[in-house]
Amino acid sequence: VAAVKQHPFDLLVLDMVMSGIDGAETYRQIQEINPKQKAIILSGYAMSQRVEEALRLGAETFVSKPIEKGSLLRAVRQAFESGGGNAANHRSTDAK
């Protein structure tokens, strides 16, 4: 969160499981700093309640772990092609 305050990022990739704070809470705090911040959520738990929360906040999509290179690349492409987070984007890119 501190890094986002100091430097703009085109896209964040956030894991749901981090030391001391989860990805949904991290993204919520980042949204307070930059409401238009794009993010991809990584999760070993397909569509958990916390993943759904991050998506409601505006995260572009999520990628299930273990991560396949093609899935992450599709998610990054999708994030940059979209005009922002929306319900149409809120699905695992592994399903493609």
Coordinates of C-alpha atoms in Angstrom, one line a residue:
V1 CA 0.0 0.0 0.0
A2 CA 2.9 2.4 0.8
A3 CA 4.4 1.8 -2.6
V4 CA 1.1 2.8 -4.3
K5 CA 1.2 6.1 -2.4
Q6 CA 4.7 6.9 -3.8
H7 CA 4.5 5.5 -7.3
P8 CA 1.7 5.0 -9.8
F9 CA 1.3 1.4 -11.2
D10 CA -0.5 0.5 -14.4
L11 CA -1.5 -2.9 -12.9
L12 CA -1.2 -4.7 -9.6
V13 CA -1.1 -8.4 -9.1
L14 CA -2.2 -9.2 -5.6
D15 CA -2.3 -12.6 -3.8
M16 CA -5.2 -13.2 -1.5
V17 CA -2.9 -14.7 1.1
M18 CA -0.2 -12.3 2.4
S19 CA 1.6 -11.9 5.7
G20 CA -0.6 -9.8 8.1
I21 CA -3.2 -8.7 5.6
D22 CA -5.2 -10.4 2.8
G23 CA -5.5 -9.3 -0.8
A24 CA -9.1 -8.0 -0.5
E25 CA -8.2 -5.7 2.4
T26 CA -5.0 -4.5 0.6
Y27 CA -7.0 -3.7 -2.5
R28 CA -9.6 -1.9 -0.4
Q29 CA -6.9 0.3 1.1
I30 CA -5.3 0.9 -2.4
Q31 CA -8.8 1.9 -3.7
E32 CA -8.9 4.7 -1.1
I33 CA -5.6 6.1 -2.6
N34 CA -6.4 5.5 -6.2
P35 CA -10.0 4.4 -7.0
K36 CA -9.1 3.6 -10.6
Q37 CA -6.2 1.3 -9.8
K38 CA -6.3 -1.9 -11.9
A39 CA -5.6 -5.2 -10.2
I40 CA -5.5 -8.9 -10.8
I41 CA -6.2 -11.2 -7.8
L42 CA -4.4 -14.5 -7.4
S43 CA -6.1 -17.1 -5.3
G44 CA -5.7 -20.8 -4.5
Y45 CA -9.4 -20.8 -3.5
A46 CA -11.6 -20.4 -6.5
M47 CA -14.2 -17.6 -6.0
S48 CA -13.9 -17.4 -2.2
Q49 CA -15.8 -14.7 -0.4
R50 CA -12.7 -12.5 -0.1
V51 CA -12.0 -12.9 -3.9
E52 CA -15.6 -11.8 -4.6
E53 CA -15.1 -8.8 -2.3
A54 CA -12.0 -7.7 -4.2
L55 CA -13.9 -8.1 -7.5
R56 CA -16.8 -6.0 -6.1
L57 CA -14.2 -3.3 -5.2
G58 CA -13.2 -3.2 -8.9
A59 CA -10.4 -5.7 -9.4
E60 CA -10.3 -6.7 -13.0
T61 CA -10.3 -10.5 -12.6
F62 CA -8.8 -13.3 -10.7
V63 CA -6.4 -16.1 -11.6
S64 CA -6.5 -19.5 -9.8
K65 CA -3.4 -21.0 -8.4
P66 CA -1.4 -22.9 -9.4
I67 CA -0.9 -20.2 -12.0
E68 CA -0.4 -21.2 -15.6
K69 CA 1.5 -18.7 -17.7
G70 CA -1.2 -18.5 -20.3
S71 CA -3.8 -17.7 -17.7
L72 CA -1.8 -14.8 -16.2
L73 CA -1.0 -13.4 -19.7
R74 CA -4.8 -13.5 -20.6
A75 CA -5.6 -11.7 -17.3
V76 CA -3.0 -9.0 -18.0
R77 CA -4.3 -8.5 -21.5
Q78 CA -7.9 -8.4 -20.3
A79 CA -7.0 -5.8 -17.6
F80 CA -5.5 -3.5 -20.2
E81 CA -8.2 -4.0 -22.8
S82 CA -11.0 -3.3 -20.3
G83 CA -12.1 0.2 -19.3
G84 CA -12.0 -0.8 -15.7
G85 CA -13.4 -3.5 -13.4
N86 CA -16.9 -4.6 -14.2
A87 CA -19.0 -7.7 -13.7
A88 CA -18.3 -9.1 -17.2
N89 CA -14.6 -9.4 -16.2
H90 CA -15.2 -11.1 -12.9
R91 CA -14.3 -14.7 -13.7
S92 CA -11.3 -16.9 -13.5
T93 CA -9.2 -16.6 -16.6
D94 CA -8.5 -20.4 -16.2
A95 CA -12.0 -21.0 -17.6
K96 CA -11.0 -19.9 -21.1

